[in-house]
Short mmCIF file of N, CA and C in Angstrom, two decimals:
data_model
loop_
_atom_site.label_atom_id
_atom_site.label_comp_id
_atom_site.label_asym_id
_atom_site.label_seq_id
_atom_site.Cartn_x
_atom_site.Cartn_y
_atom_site.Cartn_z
N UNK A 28 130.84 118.07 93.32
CA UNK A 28 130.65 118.64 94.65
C UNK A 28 129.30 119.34 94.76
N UNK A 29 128.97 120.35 94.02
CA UNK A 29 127.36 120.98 93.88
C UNK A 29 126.63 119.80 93.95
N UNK A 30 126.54 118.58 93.11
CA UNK A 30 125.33 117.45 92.77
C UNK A 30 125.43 117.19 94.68
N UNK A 31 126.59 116.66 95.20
CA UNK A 31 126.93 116.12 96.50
C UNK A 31 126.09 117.09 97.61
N UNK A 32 126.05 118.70 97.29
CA UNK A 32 125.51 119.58 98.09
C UNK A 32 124.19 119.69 97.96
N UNK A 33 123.52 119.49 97.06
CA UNK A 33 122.30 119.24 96.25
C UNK A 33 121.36 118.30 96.49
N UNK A 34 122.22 117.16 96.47
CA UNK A 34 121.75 115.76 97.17
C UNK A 34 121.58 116.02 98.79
N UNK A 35 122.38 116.23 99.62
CA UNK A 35 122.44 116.01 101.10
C UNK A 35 121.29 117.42 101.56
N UNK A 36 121.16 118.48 100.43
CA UNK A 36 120.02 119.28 100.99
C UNK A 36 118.62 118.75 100.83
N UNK A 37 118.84 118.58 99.90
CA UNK A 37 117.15 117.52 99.69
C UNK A 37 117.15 116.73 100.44
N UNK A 38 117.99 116.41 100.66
CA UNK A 38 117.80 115.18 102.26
C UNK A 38 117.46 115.05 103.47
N UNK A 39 117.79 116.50 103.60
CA UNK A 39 117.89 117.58 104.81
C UNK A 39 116.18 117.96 105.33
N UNK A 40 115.87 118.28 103.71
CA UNK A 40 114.71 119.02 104.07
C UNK A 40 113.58 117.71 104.12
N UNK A 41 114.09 116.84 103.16
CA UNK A 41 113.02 115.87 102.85
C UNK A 41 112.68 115.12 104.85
N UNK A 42 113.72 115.41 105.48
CA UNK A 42 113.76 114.30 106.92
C UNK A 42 113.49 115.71 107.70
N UNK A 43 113.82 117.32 107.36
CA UNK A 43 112.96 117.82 108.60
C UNK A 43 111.71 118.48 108.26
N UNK A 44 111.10 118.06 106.70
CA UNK A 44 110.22 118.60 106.29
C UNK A 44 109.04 117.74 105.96
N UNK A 45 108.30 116.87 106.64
CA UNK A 45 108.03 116.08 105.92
C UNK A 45 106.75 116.26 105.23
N UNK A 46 106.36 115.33 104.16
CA UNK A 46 104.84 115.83 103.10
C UNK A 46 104.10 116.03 104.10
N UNK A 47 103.09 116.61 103.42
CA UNK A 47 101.63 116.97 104.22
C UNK A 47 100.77 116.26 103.79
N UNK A 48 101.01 115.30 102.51
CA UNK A 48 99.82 114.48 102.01
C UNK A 48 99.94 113.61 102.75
N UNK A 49 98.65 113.23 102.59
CA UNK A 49 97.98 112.17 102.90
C UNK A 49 98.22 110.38 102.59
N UNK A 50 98.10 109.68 103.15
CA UNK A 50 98.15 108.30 102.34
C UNK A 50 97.43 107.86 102.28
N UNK A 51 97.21 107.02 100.54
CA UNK A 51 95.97 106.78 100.10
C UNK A 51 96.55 105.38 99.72
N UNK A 52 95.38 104.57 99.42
CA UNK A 52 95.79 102.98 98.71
C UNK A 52 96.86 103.15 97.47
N UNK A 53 97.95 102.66 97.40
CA UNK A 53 99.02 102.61 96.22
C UNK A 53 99.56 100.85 96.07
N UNK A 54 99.13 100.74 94.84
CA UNK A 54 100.19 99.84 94.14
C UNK A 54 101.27 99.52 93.95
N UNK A 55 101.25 98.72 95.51
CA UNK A 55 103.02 98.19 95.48
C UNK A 55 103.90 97.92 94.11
N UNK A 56 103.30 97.07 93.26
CA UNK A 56 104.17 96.59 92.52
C UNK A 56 104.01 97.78 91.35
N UNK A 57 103.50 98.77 91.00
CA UNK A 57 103.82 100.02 90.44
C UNK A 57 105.13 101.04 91.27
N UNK A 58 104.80 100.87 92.47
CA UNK A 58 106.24 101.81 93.13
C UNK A 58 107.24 101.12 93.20
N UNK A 59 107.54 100.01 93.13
CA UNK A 59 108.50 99.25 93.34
C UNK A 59 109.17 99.21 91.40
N UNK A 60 108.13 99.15 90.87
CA UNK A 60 108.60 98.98 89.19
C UNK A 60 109.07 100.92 89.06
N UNK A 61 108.75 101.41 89.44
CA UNK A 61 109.04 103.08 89.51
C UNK A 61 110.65 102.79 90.13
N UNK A 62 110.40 102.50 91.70
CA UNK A 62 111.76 102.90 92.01
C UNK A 62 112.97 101.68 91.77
N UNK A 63 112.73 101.00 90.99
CA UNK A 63 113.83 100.28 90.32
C UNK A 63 114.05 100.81 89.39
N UNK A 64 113.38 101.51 88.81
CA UNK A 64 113.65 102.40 87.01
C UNK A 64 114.60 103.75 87.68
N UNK A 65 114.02 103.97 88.90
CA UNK A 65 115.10 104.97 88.62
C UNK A 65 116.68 104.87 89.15
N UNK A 66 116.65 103.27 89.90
CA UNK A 66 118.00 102.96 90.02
C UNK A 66 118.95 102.07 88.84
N UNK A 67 118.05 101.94 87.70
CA UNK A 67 118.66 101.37 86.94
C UNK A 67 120.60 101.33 87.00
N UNK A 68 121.03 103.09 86.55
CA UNK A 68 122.21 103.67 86.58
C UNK A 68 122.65 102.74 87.72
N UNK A 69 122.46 102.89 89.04
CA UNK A 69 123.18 102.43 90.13
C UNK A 69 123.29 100.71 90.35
N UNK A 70 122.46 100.28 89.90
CA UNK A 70 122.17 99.03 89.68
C UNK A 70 123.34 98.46 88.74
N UNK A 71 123.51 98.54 87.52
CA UNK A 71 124.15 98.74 86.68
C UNK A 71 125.50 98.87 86.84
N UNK A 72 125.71 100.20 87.55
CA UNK A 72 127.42 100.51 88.19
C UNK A 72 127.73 99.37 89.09
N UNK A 73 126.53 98.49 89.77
CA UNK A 73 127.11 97.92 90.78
C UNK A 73 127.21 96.34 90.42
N UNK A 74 126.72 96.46 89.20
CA UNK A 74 126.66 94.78 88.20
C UNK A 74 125.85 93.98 89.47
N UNK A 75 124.77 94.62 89.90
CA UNK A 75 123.51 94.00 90.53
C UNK A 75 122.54 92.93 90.37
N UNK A 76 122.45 91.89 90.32
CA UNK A 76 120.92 91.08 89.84
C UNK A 76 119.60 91.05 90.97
N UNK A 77 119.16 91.97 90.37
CA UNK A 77 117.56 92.47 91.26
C UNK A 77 116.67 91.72 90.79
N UNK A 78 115.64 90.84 92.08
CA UNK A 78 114.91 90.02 92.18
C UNK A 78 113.45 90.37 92.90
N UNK A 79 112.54 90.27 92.04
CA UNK A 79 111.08 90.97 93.41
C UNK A 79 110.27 89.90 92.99
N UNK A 80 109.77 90.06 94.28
CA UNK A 80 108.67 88.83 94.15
C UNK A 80 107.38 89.36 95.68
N UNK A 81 106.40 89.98 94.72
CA UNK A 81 104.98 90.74 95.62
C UNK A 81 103.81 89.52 95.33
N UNK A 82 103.61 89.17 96.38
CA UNK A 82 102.94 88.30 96.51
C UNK A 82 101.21 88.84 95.85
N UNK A 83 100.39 88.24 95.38
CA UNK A 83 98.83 89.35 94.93
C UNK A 83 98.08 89.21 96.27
N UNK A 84 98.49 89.08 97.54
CA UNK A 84 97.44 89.75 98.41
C UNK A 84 98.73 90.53 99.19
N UNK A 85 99.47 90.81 98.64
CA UNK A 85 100.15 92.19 99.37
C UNK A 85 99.89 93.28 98.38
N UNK A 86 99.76 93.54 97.68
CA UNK A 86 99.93 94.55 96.41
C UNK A 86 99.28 95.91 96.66
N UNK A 87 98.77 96.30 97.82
CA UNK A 87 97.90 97.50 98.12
C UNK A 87 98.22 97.80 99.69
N UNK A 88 98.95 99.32 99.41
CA UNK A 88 99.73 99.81 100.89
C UNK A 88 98.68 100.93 101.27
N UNK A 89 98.72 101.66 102.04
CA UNK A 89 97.92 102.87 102.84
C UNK A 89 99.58 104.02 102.22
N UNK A 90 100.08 104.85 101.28
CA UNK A 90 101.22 105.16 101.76
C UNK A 90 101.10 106.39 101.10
N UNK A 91 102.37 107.06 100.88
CA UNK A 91 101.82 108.62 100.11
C UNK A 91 102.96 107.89 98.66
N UNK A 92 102.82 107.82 97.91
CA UNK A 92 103.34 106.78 97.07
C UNK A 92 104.53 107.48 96.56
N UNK A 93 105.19 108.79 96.58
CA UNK A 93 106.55 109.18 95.95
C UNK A 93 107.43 108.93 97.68
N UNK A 94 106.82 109.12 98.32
CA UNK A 94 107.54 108.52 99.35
C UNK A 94 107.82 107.17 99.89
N UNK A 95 107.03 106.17 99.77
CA UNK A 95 107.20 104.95 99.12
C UNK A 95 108.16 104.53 98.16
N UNK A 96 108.12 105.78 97.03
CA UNK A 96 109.10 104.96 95.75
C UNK A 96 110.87 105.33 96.14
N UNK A 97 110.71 106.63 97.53
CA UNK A 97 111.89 107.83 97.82
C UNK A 97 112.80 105.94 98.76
N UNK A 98 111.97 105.55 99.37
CA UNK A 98 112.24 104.26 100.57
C UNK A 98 113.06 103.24 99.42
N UNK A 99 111.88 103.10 98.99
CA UNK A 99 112.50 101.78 97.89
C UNK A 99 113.77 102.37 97.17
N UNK A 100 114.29 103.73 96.82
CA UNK A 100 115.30 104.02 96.21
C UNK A 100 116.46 104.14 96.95
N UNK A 101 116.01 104.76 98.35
CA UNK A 101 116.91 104.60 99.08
C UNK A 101 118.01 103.16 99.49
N UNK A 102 117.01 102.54 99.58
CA UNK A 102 117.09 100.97 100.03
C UNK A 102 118.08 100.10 98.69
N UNK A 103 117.51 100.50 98.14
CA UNK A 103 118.41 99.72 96.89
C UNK A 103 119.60 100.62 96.44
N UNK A 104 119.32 101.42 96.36
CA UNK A 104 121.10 102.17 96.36
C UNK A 104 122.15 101.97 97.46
N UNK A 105 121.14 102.05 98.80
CA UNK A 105 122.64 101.36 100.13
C UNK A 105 122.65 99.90 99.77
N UNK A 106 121.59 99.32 99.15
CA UNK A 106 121.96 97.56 99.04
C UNK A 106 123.52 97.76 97.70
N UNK A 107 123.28 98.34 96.81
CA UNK A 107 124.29 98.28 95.56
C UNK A 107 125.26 98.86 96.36
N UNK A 108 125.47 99.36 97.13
CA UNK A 108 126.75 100.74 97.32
C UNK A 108 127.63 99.15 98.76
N UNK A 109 126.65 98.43 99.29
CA UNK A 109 127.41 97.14 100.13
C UNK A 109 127.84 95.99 99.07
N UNK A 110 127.74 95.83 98.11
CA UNK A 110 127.34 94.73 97.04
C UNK A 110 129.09 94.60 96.79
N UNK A 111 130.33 93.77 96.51
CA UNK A 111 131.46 93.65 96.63
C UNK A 111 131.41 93.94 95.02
N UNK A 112 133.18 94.66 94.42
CA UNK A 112 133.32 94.83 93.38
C UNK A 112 132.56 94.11 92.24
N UNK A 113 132.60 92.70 92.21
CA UNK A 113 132.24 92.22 90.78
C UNK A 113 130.92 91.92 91.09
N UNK A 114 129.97 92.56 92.25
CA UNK A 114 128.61 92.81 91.73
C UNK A 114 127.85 91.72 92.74
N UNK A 115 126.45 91.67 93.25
CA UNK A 115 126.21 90.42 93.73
C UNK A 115 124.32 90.46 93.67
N UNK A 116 124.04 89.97 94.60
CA UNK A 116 122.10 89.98 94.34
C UNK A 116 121.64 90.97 95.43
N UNK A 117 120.69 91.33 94.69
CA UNK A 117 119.53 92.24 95.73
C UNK A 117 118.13 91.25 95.49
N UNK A 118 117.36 91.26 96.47
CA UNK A 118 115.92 91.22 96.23
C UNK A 118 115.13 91.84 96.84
N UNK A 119 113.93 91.64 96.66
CA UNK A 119 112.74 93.19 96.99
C UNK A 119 111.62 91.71 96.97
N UNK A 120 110.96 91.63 98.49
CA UNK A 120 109.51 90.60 98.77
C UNK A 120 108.93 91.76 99.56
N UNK A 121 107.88 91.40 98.88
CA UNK A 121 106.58 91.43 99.52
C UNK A 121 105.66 90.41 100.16
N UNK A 122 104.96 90.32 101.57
CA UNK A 122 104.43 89.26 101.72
C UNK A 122 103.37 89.96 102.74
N UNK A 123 101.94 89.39 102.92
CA UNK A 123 100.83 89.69 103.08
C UNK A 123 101.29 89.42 104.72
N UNK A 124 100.81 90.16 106.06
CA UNK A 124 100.66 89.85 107.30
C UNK A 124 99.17 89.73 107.77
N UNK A 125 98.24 88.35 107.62
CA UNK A 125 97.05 88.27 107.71
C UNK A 125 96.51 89.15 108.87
N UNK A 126 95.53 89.67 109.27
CA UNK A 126 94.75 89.99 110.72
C UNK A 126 94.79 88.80 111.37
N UNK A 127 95.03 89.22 113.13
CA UNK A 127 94.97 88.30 114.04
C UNK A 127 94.34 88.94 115.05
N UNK A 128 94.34 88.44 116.29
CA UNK A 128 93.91 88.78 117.58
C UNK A 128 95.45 90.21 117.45
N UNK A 129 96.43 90.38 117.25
CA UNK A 129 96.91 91.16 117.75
C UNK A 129 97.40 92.48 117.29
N UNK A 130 97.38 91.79 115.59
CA UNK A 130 97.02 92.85 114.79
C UNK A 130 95.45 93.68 114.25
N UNK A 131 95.29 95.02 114.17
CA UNK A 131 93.93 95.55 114.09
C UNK A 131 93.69 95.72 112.50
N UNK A 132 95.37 95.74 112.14
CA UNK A 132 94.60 95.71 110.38
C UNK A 132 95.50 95.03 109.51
N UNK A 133 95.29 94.67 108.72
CA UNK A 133 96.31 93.79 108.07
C UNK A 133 97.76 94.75 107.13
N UNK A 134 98.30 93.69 107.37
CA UNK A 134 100.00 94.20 107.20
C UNK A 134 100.42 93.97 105.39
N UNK A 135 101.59 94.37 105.62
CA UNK A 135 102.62 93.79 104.25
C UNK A 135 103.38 94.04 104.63
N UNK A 136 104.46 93.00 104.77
CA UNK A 136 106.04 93.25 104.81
C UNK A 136 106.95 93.46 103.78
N UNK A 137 107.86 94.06 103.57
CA UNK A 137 108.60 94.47 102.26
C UNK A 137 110.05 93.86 103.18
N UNK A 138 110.82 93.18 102.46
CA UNK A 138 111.87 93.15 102.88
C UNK A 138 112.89 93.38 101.41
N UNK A 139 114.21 94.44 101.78
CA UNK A 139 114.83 94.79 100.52
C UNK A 139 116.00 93.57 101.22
N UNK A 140 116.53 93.29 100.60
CA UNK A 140 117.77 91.99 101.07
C UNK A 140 118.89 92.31 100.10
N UNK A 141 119.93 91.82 100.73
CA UNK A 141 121.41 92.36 99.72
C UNK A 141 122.19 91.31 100.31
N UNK A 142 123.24 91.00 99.11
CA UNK A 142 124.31 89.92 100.10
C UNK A 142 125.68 90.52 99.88
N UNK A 143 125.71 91.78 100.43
CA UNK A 143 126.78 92.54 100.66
C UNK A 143 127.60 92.06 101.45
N UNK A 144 128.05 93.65 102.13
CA UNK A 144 129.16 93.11 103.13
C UNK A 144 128.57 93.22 104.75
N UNK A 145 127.74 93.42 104.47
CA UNK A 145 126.59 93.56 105.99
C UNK A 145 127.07 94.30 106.71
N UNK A 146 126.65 94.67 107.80
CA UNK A 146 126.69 96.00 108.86
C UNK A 146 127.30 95.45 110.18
N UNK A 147 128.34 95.99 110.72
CA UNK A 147 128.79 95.43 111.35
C UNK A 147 127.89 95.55 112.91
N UNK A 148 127.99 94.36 114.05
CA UNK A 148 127.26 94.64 114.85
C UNK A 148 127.27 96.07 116.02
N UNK A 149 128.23 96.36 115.95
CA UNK A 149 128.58 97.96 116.38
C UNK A 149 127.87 98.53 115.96
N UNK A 150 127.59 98.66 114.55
CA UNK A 150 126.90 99.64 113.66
C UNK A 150 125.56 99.79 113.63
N UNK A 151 125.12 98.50 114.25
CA UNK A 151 123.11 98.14 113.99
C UNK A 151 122.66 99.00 114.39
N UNK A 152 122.83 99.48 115.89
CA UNK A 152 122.27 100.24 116.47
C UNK A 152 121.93 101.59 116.05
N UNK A 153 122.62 101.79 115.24
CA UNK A 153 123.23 103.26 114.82
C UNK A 153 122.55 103.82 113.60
N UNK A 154 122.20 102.53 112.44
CA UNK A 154 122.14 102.73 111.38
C UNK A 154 120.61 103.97 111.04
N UNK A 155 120.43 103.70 111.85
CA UNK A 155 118.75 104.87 111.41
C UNK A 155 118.63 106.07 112.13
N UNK A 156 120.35 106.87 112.44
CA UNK A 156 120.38 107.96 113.39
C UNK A 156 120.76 108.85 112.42
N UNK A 157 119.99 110.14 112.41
CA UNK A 157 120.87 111.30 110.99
C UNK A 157 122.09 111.79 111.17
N UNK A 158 122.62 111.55 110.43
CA UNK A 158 124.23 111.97 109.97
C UNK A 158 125.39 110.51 110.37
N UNK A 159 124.90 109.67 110.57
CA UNK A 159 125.58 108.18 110.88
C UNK A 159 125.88 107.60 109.66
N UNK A 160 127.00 107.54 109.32
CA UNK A 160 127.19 106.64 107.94
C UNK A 160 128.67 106.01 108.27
N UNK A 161 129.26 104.44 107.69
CA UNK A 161 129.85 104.36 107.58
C UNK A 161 130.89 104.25 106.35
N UNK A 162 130.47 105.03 105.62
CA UNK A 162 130.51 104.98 103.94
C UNK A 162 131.78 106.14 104.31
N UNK A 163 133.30 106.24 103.57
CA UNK A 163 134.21 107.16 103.40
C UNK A 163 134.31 108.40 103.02
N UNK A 164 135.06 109.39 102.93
CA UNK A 164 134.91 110.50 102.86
C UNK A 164 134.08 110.68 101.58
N UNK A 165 133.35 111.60 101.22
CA UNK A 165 132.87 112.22 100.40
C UNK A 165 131.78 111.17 99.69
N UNK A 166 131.12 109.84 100.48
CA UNK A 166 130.11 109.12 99.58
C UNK A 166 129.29 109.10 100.98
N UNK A 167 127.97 109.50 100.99
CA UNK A 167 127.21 109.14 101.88
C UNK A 167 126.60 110.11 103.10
N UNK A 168 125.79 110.70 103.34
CA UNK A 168 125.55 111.91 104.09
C UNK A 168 124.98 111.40 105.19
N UNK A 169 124.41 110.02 105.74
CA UNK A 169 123.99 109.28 107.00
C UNK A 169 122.66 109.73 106.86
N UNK A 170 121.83 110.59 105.99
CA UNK A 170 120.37 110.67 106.20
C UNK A 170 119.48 109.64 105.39
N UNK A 171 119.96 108.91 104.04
CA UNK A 171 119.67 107.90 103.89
C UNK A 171 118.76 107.04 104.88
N UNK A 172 119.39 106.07 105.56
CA UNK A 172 118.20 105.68 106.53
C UNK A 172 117.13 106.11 107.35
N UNK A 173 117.79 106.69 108.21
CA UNK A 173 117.19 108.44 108.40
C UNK A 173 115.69 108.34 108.22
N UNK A 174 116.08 108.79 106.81
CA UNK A 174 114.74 108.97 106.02
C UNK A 174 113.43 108.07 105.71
N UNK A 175 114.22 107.02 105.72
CA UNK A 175 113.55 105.88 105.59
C UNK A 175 112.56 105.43 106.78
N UNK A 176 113.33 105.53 107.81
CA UNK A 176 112.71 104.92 109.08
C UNK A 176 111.40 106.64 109.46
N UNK A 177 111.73 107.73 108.73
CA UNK A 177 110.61 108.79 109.22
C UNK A 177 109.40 108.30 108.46
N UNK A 178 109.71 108.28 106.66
CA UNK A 178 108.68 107.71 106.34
C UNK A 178 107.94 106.78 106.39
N UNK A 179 108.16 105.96 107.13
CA UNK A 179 107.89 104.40 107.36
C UNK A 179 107.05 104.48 108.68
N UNK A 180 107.85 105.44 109.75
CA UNK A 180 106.66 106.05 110.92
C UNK A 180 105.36 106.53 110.43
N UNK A 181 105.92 107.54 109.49
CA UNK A 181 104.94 108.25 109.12
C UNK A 181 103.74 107.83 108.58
N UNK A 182 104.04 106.75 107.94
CA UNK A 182 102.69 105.89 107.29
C UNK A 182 102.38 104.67 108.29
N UNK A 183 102.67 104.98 109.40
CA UNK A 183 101.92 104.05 110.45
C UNK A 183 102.81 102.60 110.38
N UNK A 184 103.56 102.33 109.95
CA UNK A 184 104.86 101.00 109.60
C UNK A 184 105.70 101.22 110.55
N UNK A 185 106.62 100.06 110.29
CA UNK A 185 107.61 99.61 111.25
C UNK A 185 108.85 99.15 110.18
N UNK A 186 109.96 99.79 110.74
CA UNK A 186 111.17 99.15 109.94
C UNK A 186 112.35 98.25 111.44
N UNK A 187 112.82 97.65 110.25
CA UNK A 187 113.65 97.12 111.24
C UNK A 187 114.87 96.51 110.71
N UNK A 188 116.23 96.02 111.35
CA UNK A 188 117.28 95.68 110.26
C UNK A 188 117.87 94.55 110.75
N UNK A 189 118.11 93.56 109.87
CA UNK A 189 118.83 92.37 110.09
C UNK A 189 120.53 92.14 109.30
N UNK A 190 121.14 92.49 109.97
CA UNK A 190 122.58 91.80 109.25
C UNK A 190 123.84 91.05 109.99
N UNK A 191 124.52 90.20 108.80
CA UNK A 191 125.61 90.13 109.57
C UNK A 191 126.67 90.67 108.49
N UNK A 192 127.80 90.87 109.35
CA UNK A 192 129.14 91.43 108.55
C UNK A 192 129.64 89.96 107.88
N UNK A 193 129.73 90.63 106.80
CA UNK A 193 130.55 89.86 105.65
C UNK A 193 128.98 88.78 105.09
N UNK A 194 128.10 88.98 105.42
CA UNK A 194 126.96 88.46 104.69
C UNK A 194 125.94 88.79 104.02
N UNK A 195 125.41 90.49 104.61
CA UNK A 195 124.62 90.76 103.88
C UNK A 195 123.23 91.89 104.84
N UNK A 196 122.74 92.23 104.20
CA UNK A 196 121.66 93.34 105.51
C UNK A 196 120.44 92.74 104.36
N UNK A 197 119.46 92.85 105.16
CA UNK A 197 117.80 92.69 104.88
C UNK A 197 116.81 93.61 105.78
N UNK A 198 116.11 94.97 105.29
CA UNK A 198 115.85 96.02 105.85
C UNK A 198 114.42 95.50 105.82
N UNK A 199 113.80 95.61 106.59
CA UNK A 199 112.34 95.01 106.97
C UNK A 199 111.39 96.06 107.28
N UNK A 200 110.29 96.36 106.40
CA UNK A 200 109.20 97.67 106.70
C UNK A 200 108.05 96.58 106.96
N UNK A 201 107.16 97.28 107.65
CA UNK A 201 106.11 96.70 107.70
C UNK A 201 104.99 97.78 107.49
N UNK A 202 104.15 97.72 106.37
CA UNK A 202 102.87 98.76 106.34
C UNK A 202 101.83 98.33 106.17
N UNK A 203 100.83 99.42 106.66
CA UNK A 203 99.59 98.66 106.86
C UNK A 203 99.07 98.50 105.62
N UNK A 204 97.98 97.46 104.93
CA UNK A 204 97.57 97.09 103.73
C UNK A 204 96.57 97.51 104.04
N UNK A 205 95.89 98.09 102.37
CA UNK A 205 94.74 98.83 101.84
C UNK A 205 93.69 97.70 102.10
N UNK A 206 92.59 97.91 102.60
CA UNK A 206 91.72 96.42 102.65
C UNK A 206 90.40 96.98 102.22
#
């Protein structure tokens, strides 16, 4: 219960407090190798097979990089926590969004993908509002996404969510690339 109170305050503060740093060029595939190390444990509990694949002209974000690695942890712990008892796949892409006429600077998309039990369509709407969870008593505080979608503003990105129930969610950021 303390770890549970512990957790949801850092959560608290992390979504009404946010860094003051700055974002500088970071190495996708260093934060992404960071925040899979630290889901190992959860990964593990959830008999997960995690798959990434960063393309080498995405590999350089504009981001504040522990907040970057806070997204990616987030993301893969709600992918394991949808994942059915005997375990199923996550993956983590990266893929380059060239400059066009409509974009002013070039992109990277991250998509985290899970073939859970997906979000039901009631729920889409909902999923990136603080304190919204549909997770049971005592697992889940609804700031999770939350959080995700502040930092993702915050570094000038775009998130967005694709699922269906009984198939699976694929959480979609888009940030601007270091050029």
């Amino acid at each position: 219960s303390a770890n549970r109170v512990l957790d949801f305050t850092r959560g608290l503060v992390s979504y009404t407090r946010p860094s003051s740093r700055e974002p500088v060029p970071v190495s996708l595939p260093g934060l992404v190798a960071q925040a899979v190390s630290y889901c190992d444990h959860v990964l593990d509990a959830a008999r997960a097979q995690l798959t990434q694949e960063i393309e080498d002209d995405a590999t350089v974000v504009r981001a504040v990089p522990q907040e970057i690695v806070q997204v990616i942890v987030n993301l893969v712990t709600n992918a394991c926590h949808a994942l059915p008892p005997e375990g199923g796949r996550i993956s983590i892409r990266a893929t380059a969004i060239p400059k066009d006429g409509l974009e002013q600077v070039p992109r990277v998309r991250i998509v985290v993908k899970d073939n859970g039990h997906g979000i039901a369509r009631e729920h889409l709407a909902h999923v990136f509002t603080p304190f919204f969870t549909t997770k049971g008593e005592g697992s889940g505080t609804g700031l999770g996404l939350a959080i995700v979608r502040s930092i993702v503003e915050r570094s000038a990105g775009e998130i967005a969510v694709e699922s269906e129930d009984g198939k699976g969610t694929a959480i979609i950021l888009t940030l601007p690339a270091h050029v």
